[in-house]
Coordinates of C-alpha atoms in Angstrom, one line a residue:
M275 CA -5.9 -5.1 -9.5
D276 CA -5.7 -8.1 -7.1
I277 CA -5.8 -7.3 -3.3
T278 CA -4.9 -10.1 -0.9
L279 CA -5.4 -9.8 2.8
E280 CA -3.4 -12.1 5.1
P281 CA -4.2 -11.8 8.8
V282 CA -1.3 -13.4 10.8
D283 CA -2.6 -15.8 13.5
F284 CA -6.2 -14.5 13.7
N285 CA -9.4 -14.1 11.7
I286 CA -10.8 -10.7 10.5
S287 CA -14.4 -9.7 10.1
Q288 CA -16.0 -9.2 6.7
D289 CA -16.5 -5.5 7.5
L290 CA -12.7 -5.0 8.1
N291 CA -12.0 -7.0 5.0
D292 CA -14.3 -4.9 2.8
H293 CA -12.9 -1.6 4.3
M294 CA -9.3 -2.6 3.6
R295 CA -10.1 -3.6 0.1
E296 CA -12.0 -0.4 -0.6
M297 CA -9.3 1.8 0.9
F298 CA -6.3 0.2 -1.0
N299 CA -8.3 -0.1 -4.2
K300 CA -8.1 3.7 -4.3
L301 CA -4.4 3.5 -5.0
S302 CA -5.1 2.6 -8.6
K303 CA -6.1 6.3 -9.3
Y304 CA -2.5 7.4 -8.4
N305 CA -0.8 4.8 -10.5
D306 CA -2.7 2.7 -13.1
Q307 CA 0.1 0.1 -13.4
I308 CA -0.4 -1.5 -10.0
V309 CA -0.6 -5.3 -10.6
G310 CA -1.6 -6.3 -7.1
I311 CA -1.3 -5.6 -3.4
D312 CA -0.7 -8.0 -0.5
L313 CA -1.7 -6.8 2.9
Y314 CA -0.4 -8.4 6.1
L315 CA -2.3 -7.7 9.3
K316 CA -0.4 -8.3 12.5
S317 CA -1.6 -7.9 16.1
N318 CA 1.2 -7.3 18.6
A319 CA -0.7 -8.8 21.5
N320 CA 2.5 -9.3 23.6
D321 CA 3.1 -5.5 23.7
E322 CA 1.5 -3.7 26.6
N323 CA 0.0 -1.3 24.1
G324 CA -1.4 -4.0 21.9
E325 CA -0.5 -2.1 18.7
K326 CA -1.7 -3.3 15.4
T327 CA 0.5 -3.4 12.3
V328 CA -0.4 -3.4 8.6
D329 CA 2.3 -4.2 6.1
A330 CA 1.6 -3.7 2.4
K331 CA 3.5 -5.1 -0.6
I332 CA 2.5 -3.3 -3.8
F333 CA 3.4 -5.0 -7.1
L334 CA 4.5 -2.6 -9.9
P335 CA 6.2 -3.5 -13.1
G336 CA 9.9 -3.4 -12.3
N337 CA 10.1 -2.7 -8.6
D338 CA 7.8 -3.6 -5.7
I339 CA 7.0 -1.2 -2.9
Y340 CA 7.0 -2.2 0.7
V341 CA 5.2 0.0 3.3
S342 CA 4.1 -0.4 6.9
G343 CA 1.8 1.4 9.3
E344 CA 1.1 1.1 13.0
G345 CA -1.9 2.2 15.1
D346 CA -4.2 1.4 18.0
S347 CA -6.6 -0.4 15.6
F348 CA -6.3 -2.0 12.2
V349 CA -8.3 0.9 10.6
S350 CA -5.8 3.5 11.9
A351 CA -2.8 1.3 11.0
A352 CA -4.2 0.8 7.5
Q353 CA -4.8 4.5 7.1
D354 CA -1.2 5.2 8.1
C355 CA 0.0 2.5 5.7
Y356 CA -2.3 3.9 2.9
E357 CA -0.9 7.4 3.3
V358 CA 2.7 6.2 3.0
A359 CA 1.8 3.9 0.1
K360 CA 0.1 6.7 -1.7
R361 CA 3.2 8.9 -1.5
H362 CA 5.4 6.0 -2.8
V363 CA 3.1 5.1 -5.6
R364 CA 3.0 8.7 -6.8
K365 CA 6.7 8.9 -6.6
A366 CA 7.1 5.7 -8.7
K367 CA 4.7 7.1 -11.3
E368 CA 6.7 10.4 -11.5
K369 CA 9.9 8.4 -12.0
V370 CA 8.4 6.6 -15.0
K371 CA 7.0 9.8 -16.4
D372 CA 10.4 11.6 -16.1
R373 CA 12.1 8.7 -17.7
Y374 CA 10.1 9.1 -20.9
Q375 CA 10.2 12.9 -21.2
K376 CA 12.6 14.4 -23.7
R377 CA 15.6 16.1 -22.2
P378 CA 16.1 19.7 -23.4
D379 CA 19.8 19.1 -24.2
K380 CA 19.0 16.1 -26.4
A381 CA 16.1 17.6 -28.4

Protein backbone atom coordinates (compact mmCIF):
# COMPACT_ATOMS: atom_id res chain seq x y z
CA MET A 1 0.00 0.00 0.00
CA ASP A 2 1.35 3.40 -1.02
CA ILE A 3 0.87 6.28 1.44
CA THR A 4 1.52 9.81 0.18
CA LEU A 5 1.64 12.80 2.54
CA GLU A 6 1.02 16.24 1.07
CA PRO A 7 1.42 19.15 3.49
CA VAL A 8 -0.22 22.25 2.04
CA ASP A 9 2.04 25.34 2.17
CA PHE A 10 4.39 24.14 4.95
CA ASN A 11 6.91 21.41 5.80
CA ILE A 12 6.38 18.58 8.29
CA SER A 13 8.88 16.91 10.58
CA GLN A 14 10.13 13.38 9.98
CA ASP A 15 8.53 12.26 13.27
CA LEU A 16 5.09 13.46 12.16
CA ASN A 17 5.62 11.87 8.74
CA ASP A 18 6.51 8.51 10.32
CA HIS A 19 3.62 8.71 12.80
CA MET A 20 1.06 9.40 10.03
CA ARG A 21 2.37 6.56 7.86
CA GLU A 22 2.37 4.14 10.79
CA MET A 23 -1.18 5.12 11.79
CA PHE A 24 -2.75 4.89 8.34
CA ASN A 25 -0.81 1.73 7.45
CA LYS A 26 -2.98 -0.03 10.05
CA LEU A 27 -6.02 0.43 7.80
CA SER A 28 -4.82 -2.50 5.70
CA LYS A 29 -5.89 -4.92 8.43
CA TYR A 30 -9.52 -3.77 8.01
CA ASN A 31 -9.53 -4.08 4.22
CA ASP A 32 -6.73 -5.80 2.34
CA GLN A 33 -7.75 -4.31 -1.02
CA ILE A 34 -6.55 -0.78 -0.26
CA VAL A 35 -4.34 0.32 -3.16
CA GLY A 36 -3.08 3.60 -1.71
CA ILE A 37 -3.81 6.56 0.55
CA ASP A 38 -3.23 10.26 -0.08
CA LEU A 39 -3.10 12.43 3.06
CA TYR A 40 -3.44 16.20 2.80
CA LEU A 41 -2.38 18.20 5.87
CA LYS A 42 -3.73 21.74 6.12
CA SER A 43 -3.10 24.38 8.75
CA ASN A 44 -5.90 26.89 9.13
CA ALA A 45 -3.63 29.65 10.41
CA ASN A 46 -6.10 32.41 9.53
CA ASP A 47 -8.64 31.02 12.04
CA GLU A 48 -8.34 32.34 15.58
CA ASN A 49 -8.26 28.74 16.86
CA GLY A 50 -5.53 27.68 14.43
CA GLU A 51 -7.20 24.32 13.80
CA LYS A 52 -5.43 21.66 11.78
CA THR A 53 -7.17 19.54 9.13
CA VAL A 54 -6.20 16.15 7.74
CA ASP A 55 -7.99 14.96 4.59
CA ALA A 56 -7.55 11.40 3.35
CA LYS A 57 -8.33 9.89 -0.02
CA ILE A 58 -8.34 6.09 0.20
CA PHE A 59 -8.07 4.24 -3.09
CA LEU A 60 -10.07 1.01 -3.32
CA PRO A 61 -10.99 -0.99 -6.42
CA GLY A 62 -14.21 0.58 -7.67
CA ASN A 63 -14.89 3.54 -5.41
CA ASP A 64 -12.54 5.84 -3.53
CA ILE A 65 -13.23 6.99 0.02
CA TYR A 66 -12.79 10.61 1.13
CA VAL A 67 -12.61 11.42 4.84
CA SER A 68 -11.57 14.44 6.86
CA GLY A 69 -10.62 15.17 10.45
CA GLU A 70 -10.00 18.34 12.45
CA GLY A 71 -8.19 19.00 15.69
CA ASP A 72 -5.90 21.27 17.67
CA SER A 73 -2.84 19.42 16.37
CA PHE A 74 -2.07 17.27 13.35
CA VAL A 75 -1.91 14.17 15.54
CA SER A 76 -5.42 14.69 16.95
CA ALA A 77 -6.77 15.61 13.49
CA ALA A 78 -5.16 12.48 12.02
CA GLN A 79 -6.62 10.33 14.80
CA ASP A 80 -10.08 11.74 14.09
CA CYS A 81 -9.60 11.13 10.37
CA TYR A 82 -8.31 7.60 11.01
CA GLU A 83 -11.36 6.65 13.10
CA VAL A 84 -13.74 7.83 10.37
CA ALA A 85 -11.65 6.11 7.68
CA LYS A 86 -11.62 2.85 9.65
CA ARG A 87 -15.43 2.88 9.80
CA HIS A 88 -15.77 3.57 6.06
CA VAL A 89 -13.16 0.96 5.08
CA ARG A 90 -14.92 -1.70 7.16
CA LYS A 91 -18.24 -0.77 5.61
CA ALA A 92 -16.77 -1.03 2.09
CA LYS A 93 -15.41 -4.50 2.87
CA GLU A 94 -18.79 -5.62 4.23
CA LYS A 95 -20.48 -4.42 1.04
CA VAL A 96 -18.12 -6.50 -1.09
CA LYS A 97 -18.55 -9.53 1.18
CA ASP A 98 -22.37 -9.22 1.07
CA ARG A 99 -22.29 -8.95 -2.70
CA TYR A 100 -20.69 -12.39 -3.06
CA GLN A 101 -22.77 -14.24 -0.48
CA LYS A 102 -25.49 -16.51 -1.79
CA ARG A 103 -28.98 -15.28 -1.22
CA PRO A 104 -31.26 -17.78 0.55
CA ASP A 105 -34.05 -17.32 -2.01
CA LYS A 106 -31.65 -18.03 -4.92
CA ALA A 107 -30.01 -21.18 -3.48
